[in-house]
Coordinates of C-alpha atoms in Angstrom, one line a residue:
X244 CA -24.4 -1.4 20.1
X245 CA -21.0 -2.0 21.9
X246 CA -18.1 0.0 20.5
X247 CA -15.8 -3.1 19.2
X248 CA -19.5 -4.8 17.7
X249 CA -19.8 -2.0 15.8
X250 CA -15.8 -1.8 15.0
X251 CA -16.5 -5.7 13.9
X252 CA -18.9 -4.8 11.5
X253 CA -17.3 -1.9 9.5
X254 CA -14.0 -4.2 9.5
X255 CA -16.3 -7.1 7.5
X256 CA -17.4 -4.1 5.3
X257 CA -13.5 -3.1 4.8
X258 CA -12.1 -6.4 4.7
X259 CA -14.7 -6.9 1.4
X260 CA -13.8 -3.5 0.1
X261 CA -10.2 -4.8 0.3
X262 CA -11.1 -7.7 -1.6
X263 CA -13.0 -6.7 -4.4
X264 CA -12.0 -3.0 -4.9
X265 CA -8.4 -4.2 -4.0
X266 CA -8.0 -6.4 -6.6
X267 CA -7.5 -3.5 -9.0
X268 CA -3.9 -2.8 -6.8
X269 CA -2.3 -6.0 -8.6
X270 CA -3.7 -5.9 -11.4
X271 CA -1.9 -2.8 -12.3
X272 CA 0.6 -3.4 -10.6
X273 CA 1.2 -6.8 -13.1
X274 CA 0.3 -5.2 -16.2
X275 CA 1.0 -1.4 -15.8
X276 CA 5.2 -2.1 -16.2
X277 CA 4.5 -4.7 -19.0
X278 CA 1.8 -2.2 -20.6
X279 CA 4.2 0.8 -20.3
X280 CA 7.1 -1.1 -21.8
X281 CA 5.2 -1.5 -25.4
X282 CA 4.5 1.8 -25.2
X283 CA 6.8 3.6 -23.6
X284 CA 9.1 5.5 -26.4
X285 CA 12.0 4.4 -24.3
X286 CA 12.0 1.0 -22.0
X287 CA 13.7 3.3 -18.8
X288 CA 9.9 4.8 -18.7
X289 CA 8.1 1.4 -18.6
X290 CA 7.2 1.7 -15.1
X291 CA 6.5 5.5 -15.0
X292 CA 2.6 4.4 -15.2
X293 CA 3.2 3.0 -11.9
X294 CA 5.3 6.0 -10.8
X295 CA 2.2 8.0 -11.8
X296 CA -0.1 6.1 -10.0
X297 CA 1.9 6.4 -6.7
X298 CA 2.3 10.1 -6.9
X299 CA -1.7 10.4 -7.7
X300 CA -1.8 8.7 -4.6
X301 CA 0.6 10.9 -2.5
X302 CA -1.0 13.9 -3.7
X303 CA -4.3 13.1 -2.9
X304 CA -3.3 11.7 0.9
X305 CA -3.7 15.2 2.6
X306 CA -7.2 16.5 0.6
X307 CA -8.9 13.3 0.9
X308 CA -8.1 13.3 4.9
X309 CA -9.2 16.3 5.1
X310 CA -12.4 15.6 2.9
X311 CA -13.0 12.4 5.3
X312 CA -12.1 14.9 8.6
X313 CA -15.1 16.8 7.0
X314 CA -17.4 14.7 5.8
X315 CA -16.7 11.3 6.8
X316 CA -15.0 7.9 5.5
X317 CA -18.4 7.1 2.9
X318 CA -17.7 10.0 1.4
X319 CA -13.9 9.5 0.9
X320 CA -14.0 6.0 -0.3
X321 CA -16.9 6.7 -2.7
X322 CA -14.4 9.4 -4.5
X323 CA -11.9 6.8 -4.5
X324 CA -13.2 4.4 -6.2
X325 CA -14.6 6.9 -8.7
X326 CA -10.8 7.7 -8.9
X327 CA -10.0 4.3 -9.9
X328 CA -12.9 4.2 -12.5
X329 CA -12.1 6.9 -14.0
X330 CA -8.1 6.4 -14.0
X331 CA -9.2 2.7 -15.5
X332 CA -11.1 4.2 -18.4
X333 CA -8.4 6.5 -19.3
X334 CA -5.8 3.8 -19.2
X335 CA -8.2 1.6 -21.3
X336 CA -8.3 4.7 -24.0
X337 CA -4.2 5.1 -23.8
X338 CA -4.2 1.4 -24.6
X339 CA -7.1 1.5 -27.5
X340 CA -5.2 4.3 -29.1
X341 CA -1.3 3.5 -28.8
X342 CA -1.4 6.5 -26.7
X343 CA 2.2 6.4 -24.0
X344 CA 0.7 9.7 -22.3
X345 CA -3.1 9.0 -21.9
X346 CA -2.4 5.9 -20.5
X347 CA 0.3 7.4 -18.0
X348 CA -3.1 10.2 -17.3
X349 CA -5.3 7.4 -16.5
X350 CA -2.3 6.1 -13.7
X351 CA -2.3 9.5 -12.0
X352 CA -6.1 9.4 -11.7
X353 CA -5.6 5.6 -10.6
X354 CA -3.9 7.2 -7.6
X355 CA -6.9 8.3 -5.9
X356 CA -8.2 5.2 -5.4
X357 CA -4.7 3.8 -4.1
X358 CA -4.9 6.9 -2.0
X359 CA -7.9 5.8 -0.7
X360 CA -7.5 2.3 -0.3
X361 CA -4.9 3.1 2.2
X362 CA -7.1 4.7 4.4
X363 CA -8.7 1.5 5.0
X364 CA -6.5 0.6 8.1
X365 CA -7.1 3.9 9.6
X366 CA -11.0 3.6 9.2
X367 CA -11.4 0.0 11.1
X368 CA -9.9 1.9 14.2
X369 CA -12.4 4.9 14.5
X370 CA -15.1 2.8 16.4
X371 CA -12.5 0.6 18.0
X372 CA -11.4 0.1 21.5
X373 CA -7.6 0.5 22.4
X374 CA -7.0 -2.8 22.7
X375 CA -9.0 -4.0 19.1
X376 CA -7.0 -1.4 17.4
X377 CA -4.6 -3.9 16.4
X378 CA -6.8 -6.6 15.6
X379 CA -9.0 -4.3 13.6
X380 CA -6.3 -3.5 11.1
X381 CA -4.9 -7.0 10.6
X382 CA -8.3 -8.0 10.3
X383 CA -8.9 -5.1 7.5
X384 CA -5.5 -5.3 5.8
X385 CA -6.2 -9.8 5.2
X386 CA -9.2 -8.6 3.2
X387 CA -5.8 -8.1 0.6
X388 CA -5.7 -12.2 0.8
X389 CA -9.1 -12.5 -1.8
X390 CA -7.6 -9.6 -3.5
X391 CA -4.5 -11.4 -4.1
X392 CA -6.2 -14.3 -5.5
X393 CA -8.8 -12.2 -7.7
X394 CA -6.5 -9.8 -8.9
X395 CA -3.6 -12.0 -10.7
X396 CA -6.2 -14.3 -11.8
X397 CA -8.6 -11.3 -13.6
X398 CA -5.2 -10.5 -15.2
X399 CA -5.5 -14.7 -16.7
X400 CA -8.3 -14.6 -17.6
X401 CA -8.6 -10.9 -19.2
X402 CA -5.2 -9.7 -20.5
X403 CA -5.4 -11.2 -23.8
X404 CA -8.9 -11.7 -24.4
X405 CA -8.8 -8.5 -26.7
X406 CA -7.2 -7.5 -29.5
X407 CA -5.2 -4.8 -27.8
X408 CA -3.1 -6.5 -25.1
X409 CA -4.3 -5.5 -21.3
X410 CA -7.5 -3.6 -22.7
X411 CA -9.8 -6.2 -21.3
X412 CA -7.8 -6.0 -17.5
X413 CA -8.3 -2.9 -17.5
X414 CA -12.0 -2.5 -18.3
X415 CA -12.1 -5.2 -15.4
X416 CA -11.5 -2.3 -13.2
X417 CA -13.4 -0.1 -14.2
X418 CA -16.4 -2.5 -13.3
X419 CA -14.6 -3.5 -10.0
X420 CA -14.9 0.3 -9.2
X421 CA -18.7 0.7 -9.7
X422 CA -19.9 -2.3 -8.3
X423 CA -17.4 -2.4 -5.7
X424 CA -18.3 1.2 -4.7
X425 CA -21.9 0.1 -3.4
X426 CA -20.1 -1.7 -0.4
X427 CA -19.8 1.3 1.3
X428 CA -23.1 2.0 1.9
X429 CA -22.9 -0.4 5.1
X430 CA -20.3 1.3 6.7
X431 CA -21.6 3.1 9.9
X432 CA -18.7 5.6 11.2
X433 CA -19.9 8.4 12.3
X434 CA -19.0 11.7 11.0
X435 CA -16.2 13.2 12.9
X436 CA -17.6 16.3 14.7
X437 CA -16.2 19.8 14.2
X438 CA -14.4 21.1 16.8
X439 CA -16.2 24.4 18.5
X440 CA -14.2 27.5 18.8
X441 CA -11.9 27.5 21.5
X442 CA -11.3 23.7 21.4
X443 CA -7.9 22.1 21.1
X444 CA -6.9 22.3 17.5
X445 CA -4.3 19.4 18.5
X446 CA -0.6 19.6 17.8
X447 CA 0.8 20.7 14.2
X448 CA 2.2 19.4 11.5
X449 CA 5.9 20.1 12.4
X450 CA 5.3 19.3 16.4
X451 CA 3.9 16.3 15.3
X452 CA 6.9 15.0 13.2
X453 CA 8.9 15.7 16.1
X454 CA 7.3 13.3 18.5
X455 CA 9.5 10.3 18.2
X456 CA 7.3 7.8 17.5
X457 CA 5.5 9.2 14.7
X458 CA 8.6 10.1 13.3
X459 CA 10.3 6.2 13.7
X460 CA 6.7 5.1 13.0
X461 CA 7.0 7.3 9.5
X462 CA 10.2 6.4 8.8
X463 CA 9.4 2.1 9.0
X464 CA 6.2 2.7 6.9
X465 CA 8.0 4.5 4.5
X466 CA 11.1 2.2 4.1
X467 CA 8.7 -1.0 4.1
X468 CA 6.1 0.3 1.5
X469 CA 8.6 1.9 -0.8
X470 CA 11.4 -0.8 -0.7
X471 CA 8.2 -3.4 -1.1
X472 CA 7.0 -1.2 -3.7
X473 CA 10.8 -1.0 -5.5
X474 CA 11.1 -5.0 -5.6
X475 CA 7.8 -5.5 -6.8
X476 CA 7.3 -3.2 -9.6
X477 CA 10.3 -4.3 -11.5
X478 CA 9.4 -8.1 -10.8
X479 CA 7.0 -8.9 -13.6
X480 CA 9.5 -7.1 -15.6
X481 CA 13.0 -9.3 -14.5
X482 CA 10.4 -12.9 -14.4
X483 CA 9.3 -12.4 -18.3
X484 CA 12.8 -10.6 -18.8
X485 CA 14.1 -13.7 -17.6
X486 CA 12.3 -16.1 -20.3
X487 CA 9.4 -16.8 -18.2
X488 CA 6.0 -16.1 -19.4
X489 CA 3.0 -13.6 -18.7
X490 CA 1.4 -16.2 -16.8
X491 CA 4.5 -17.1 -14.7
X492 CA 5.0 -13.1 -13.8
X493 CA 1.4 -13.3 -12.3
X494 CA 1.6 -16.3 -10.1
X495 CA 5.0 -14.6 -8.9
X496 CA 2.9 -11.5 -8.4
X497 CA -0.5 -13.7 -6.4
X498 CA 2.4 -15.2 -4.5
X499 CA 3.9 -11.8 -3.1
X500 CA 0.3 -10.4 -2.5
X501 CA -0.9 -13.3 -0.5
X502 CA 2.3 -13.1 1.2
X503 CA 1.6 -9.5 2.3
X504 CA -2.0 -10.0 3.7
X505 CA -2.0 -13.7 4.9
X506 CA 0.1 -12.7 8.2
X507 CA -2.5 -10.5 8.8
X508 CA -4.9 -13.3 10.6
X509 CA -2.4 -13.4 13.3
X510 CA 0.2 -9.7 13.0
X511 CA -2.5 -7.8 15.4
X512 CA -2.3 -10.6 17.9
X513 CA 1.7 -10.4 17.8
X514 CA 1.8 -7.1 18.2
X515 CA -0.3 -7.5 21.0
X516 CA 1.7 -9.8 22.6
X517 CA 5.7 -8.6 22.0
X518 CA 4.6 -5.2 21.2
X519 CA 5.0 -3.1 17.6
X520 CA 9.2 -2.1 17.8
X521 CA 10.1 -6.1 18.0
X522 CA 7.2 -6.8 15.0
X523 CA 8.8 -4.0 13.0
X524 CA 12.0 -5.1 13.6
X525 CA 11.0 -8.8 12.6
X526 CA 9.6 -7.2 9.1
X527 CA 12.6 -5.2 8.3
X528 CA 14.7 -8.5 9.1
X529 CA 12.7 -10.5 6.8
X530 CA 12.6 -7.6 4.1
X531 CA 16.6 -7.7 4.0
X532 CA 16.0 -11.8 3.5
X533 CA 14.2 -11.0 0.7
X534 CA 16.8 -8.6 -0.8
X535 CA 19.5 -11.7 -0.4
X536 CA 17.5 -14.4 -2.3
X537 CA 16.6 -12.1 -5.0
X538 CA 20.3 -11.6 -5.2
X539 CA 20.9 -15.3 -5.2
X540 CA 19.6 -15.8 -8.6
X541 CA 17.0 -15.4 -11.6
X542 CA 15.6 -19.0 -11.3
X543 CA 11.7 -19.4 -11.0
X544 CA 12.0 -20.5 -7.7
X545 CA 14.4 -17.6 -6.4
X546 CA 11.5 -15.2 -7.9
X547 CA 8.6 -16.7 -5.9
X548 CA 11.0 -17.4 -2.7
X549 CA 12.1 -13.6 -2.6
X550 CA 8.3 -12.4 -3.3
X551 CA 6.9 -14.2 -0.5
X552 CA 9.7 -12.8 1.6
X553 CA 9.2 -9.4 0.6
X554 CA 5.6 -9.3 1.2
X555 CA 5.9 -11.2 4.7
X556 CA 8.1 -8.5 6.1
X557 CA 6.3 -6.0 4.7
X558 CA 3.5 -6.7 6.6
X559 CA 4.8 -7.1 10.1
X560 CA 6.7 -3.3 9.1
X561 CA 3.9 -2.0 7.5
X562 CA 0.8 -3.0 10.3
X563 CA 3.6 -2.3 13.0
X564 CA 4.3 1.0 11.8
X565 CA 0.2 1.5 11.5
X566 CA -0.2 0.6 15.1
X567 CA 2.6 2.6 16.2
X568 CA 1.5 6.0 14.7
X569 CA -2.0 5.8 16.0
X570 CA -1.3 5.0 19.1
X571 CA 0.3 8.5 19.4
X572 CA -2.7 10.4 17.5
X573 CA -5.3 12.7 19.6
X574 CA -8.7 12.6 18.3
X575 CA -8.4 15.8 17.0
X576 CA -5.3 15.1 15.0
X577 CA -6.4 12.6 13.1
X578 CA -7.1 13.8 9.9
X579 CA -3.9 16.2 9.9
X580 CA -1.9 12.8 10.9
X581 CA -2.9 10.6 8.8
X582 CA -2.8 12.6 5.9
X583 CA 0.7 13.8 6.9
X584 CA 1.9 9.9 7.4
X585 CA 0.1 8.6 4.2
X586 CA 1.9 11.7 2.0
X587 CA 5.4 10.7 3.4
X588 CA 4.7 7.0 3.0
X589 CA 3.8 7.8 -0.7
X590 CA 6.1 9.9 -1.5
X591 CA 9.1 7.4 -0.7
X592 CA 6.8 5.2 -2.6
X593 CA 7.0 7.2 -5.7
X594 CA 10.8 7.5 -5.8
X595 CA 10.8 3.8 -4.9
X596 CA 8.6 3.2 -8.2
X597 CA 10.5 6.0 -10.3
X598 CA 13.9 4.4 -9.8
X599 CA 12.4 0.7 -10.2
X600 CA 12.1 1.3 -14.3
X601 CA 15.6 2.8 -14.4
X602 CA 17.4 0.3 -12.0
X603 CA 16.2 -2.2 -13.4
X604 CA 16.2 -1.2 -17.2
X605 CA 19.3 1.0 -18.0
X606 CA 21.4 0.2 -15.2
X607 CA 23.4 -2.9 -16.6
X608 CA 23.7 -5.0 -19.6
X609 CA 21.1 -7.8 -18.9
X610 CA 18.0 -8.7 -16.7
X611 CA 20.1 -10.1 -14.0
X612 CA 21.9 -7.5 -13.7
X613 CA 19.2 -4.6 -13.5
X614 CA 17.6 -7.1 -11.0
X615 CA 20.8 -6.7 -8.9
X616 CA 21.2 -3.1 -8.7
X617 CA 17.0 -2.9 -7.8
X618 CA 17.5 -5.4 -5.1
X619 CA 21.0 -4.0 -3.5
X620 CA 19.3 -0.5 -3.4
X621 CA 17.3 -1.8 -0.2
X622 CA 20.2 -2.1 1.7
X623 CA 20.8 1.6 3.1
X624 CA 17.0 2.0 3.6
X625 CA 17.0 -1.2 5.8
X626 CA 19.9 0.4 7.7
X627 CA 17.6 4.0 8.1
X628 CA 14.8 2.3 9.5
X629 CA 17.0 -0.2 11.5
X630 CA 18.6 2.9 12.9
X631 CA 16.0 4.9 13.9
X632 CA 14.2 1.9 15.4
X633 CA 16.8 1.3 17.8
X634 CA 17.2 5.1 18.7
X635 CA 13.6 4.9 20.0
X636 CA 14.2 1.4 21.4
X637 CA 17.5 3.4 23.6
X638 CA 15.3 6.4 24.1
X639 CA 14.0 6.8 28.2
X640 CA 9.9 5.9 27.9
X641 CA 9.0 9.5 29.3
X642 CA 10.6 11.3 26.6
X643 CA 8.9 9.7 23.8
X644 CA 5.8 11.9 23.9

């Protein structure tokens, strides 16, 4: 079997893992913030659920490389997706019980499958060729299109079905989680091997931040993921803040997600052709778009225009930024790389999340104006990514290794 056949068929087994394990990613990221805010003993924490859940998911980046370096990708997604099982059932049993802090214990457990989730893109590459790489994580990260569709609409369909509001969505993921989790058994990536004694142990962590285009590739994953992350978190909260309904704040939420995966047909065949810096560049442009509608206004339509503009340039940032760093990994770096990249990422992800409660809650009088101050703070971000992207745009091509 060919190298890019056998690339093509664990990128159908990760493109279905991204749409039915996926779907859990927003669902709880509709519900968590509304869930939070009836329980929360102050409505700054509402979206500290979702906080938890990306700093689960930071601190799990570097051990579950590692555990993947070790003993292979099955064996890291299996534990993630017993992560998100058991982070649903705890959440399910904060929720049955009133319980603020057992549901916030089931979002840091819901982390490791977010965790894991975004090791995704970096699996479809392992049995790729150079120039499928980009392809192969387009392909991997439109599998989010289904989950954009199944997710929102699970939230329909189970939010209120039980007495307890959310209980039912979120014993929805704990089945999505089990069954889900069989997928995996037709992934076929090999094992990485161990490296013998006296092989190159490959750059470290430090050396590696210092090559400039991990560090710009870093920097635009960060940005994009945390400012997407920032907007999105407080949106279900400003749309029903705003007089709309449940319903309305998860048709916002299916419009953002399909945004963020349905570019992802066509992103690896862009890169491909004008090359990641300009496709980055396009997705911070777009992100700051985004950032202006939201401003514009609290209508209906200024929601869902902003949303579809914030995932879109998330996506060209985000895969561009994916390309970019591993084009500049060694095979035996990977693991150390990847977990380094995916801690950053969600680190900036949890501050992003942490302030999205307070911005948008207890920084002004009304909705629209906590919906200001969460959509301004994007702007010096935008200019930090911008920045560094155009210092490795000036920078001589030999003195980028």
């Amino acid at each position: 079997m060919s190298s890019d056949t056998l690339a093509r068929r664990n990128v159908v087994v990760l493109v279905a893992a991204q749409a039915v394990l996926g779907a859990q990613l927003p669902m709880i990221f509709t519900i968590a913030g509304l869930a939070g805010s009836s329980l929360a003993p102050n409505k700054c924490w509402a979206t500290l659920p979702i906080t938890l859940m990306v700093i689960g998911s930071m601190l799990t980046a570097t051990p579950l490389s590692m555990l993947m370096q070790r003993f292979g990708r099955r064996a890291g997604f299996f534990f993630g997706a017993a992560g998100g099982a058991i982070g649903a059932a705890t959440g399910a049993y904060g929720l049955s019980t009133g319980s603020f802090l057992i549901f916030c214990i089931g979002a840091l457990f819901s982390g490791v499958y977010m965790s894991a989730n975004g090791f995704y893109r970096f699996a479809a590459v392992d049995t790729a060729s150079e120039s499928f790489r980009p392809k192969a994580i387009s392909w991997v990260m439109a599998g989010g299109l289904l989950s954009a569709i199944v997710g929102p609409q699970l939230v329909k369909v189970t939010a209120d079905e039980l007495a307890v509001p959310f209980l039912g969505s979120y014993l929805a993921v704990i089945l999505l989680n089990l069954f889900g989790a069989l997928l995996f058994l037709a992934l076929d990536i090999p094992r990485p091997q161990q490296p013998a004694a006296g092989s190159p142990a490959g750059r470290s962590r430090v050396a590696l931040i210092r090559n400039p285009i991990v560090l710009v590739a870093m920097i635009c994953a960060t940005v994009s993921y945390a400012l997407m992350n920032l907007v999105m978190t407080s949106s279900p909260l400003a749309v029903v803040g705003g007089g709309f309904d449940k319903g309305r704040a998860a048709d916002v939420v299916t419009a953002h997600v399909l945004a963020m995966y349905a570019p992802s047909f066509f992103t690896g065949h862009l890169i491909a052709r004008f090359g990641t810096e300009r496709i980055i560049a396009v997705g911070l442009t777009i992100l700051a778009a985004a950032g202006a509608v939201a401003m514009a206004g609290v209508q209906l339509e200024n929601f869902f225009i902003a949303l579809i503009l914030l995932g879109l340039g998330w996506n060209f940032a985000f895969i561009g930024a994916t390309t970019m760093l591993t084009s500049a990994q060694r095979p035996e770096e990977r693991g150390r790389l990847q977990g380094l990249n995916d801690l950053v990422v969600f680190g900036g992800v949890t501050l992003a999340s942490f302030s999205s409660g307070g911005l948008m809650n207890c920084s002004g009088g009304s909705v629209q104006a906590g919906w200001q101050m969460v959509n301004l703070a994007m702007l010096p971000f935008l200019i930090l990514a911008g920045g560094a992207l155009i210092w490795l745009w000036l920078r001589p091509q030999d003195s980028r290794a």
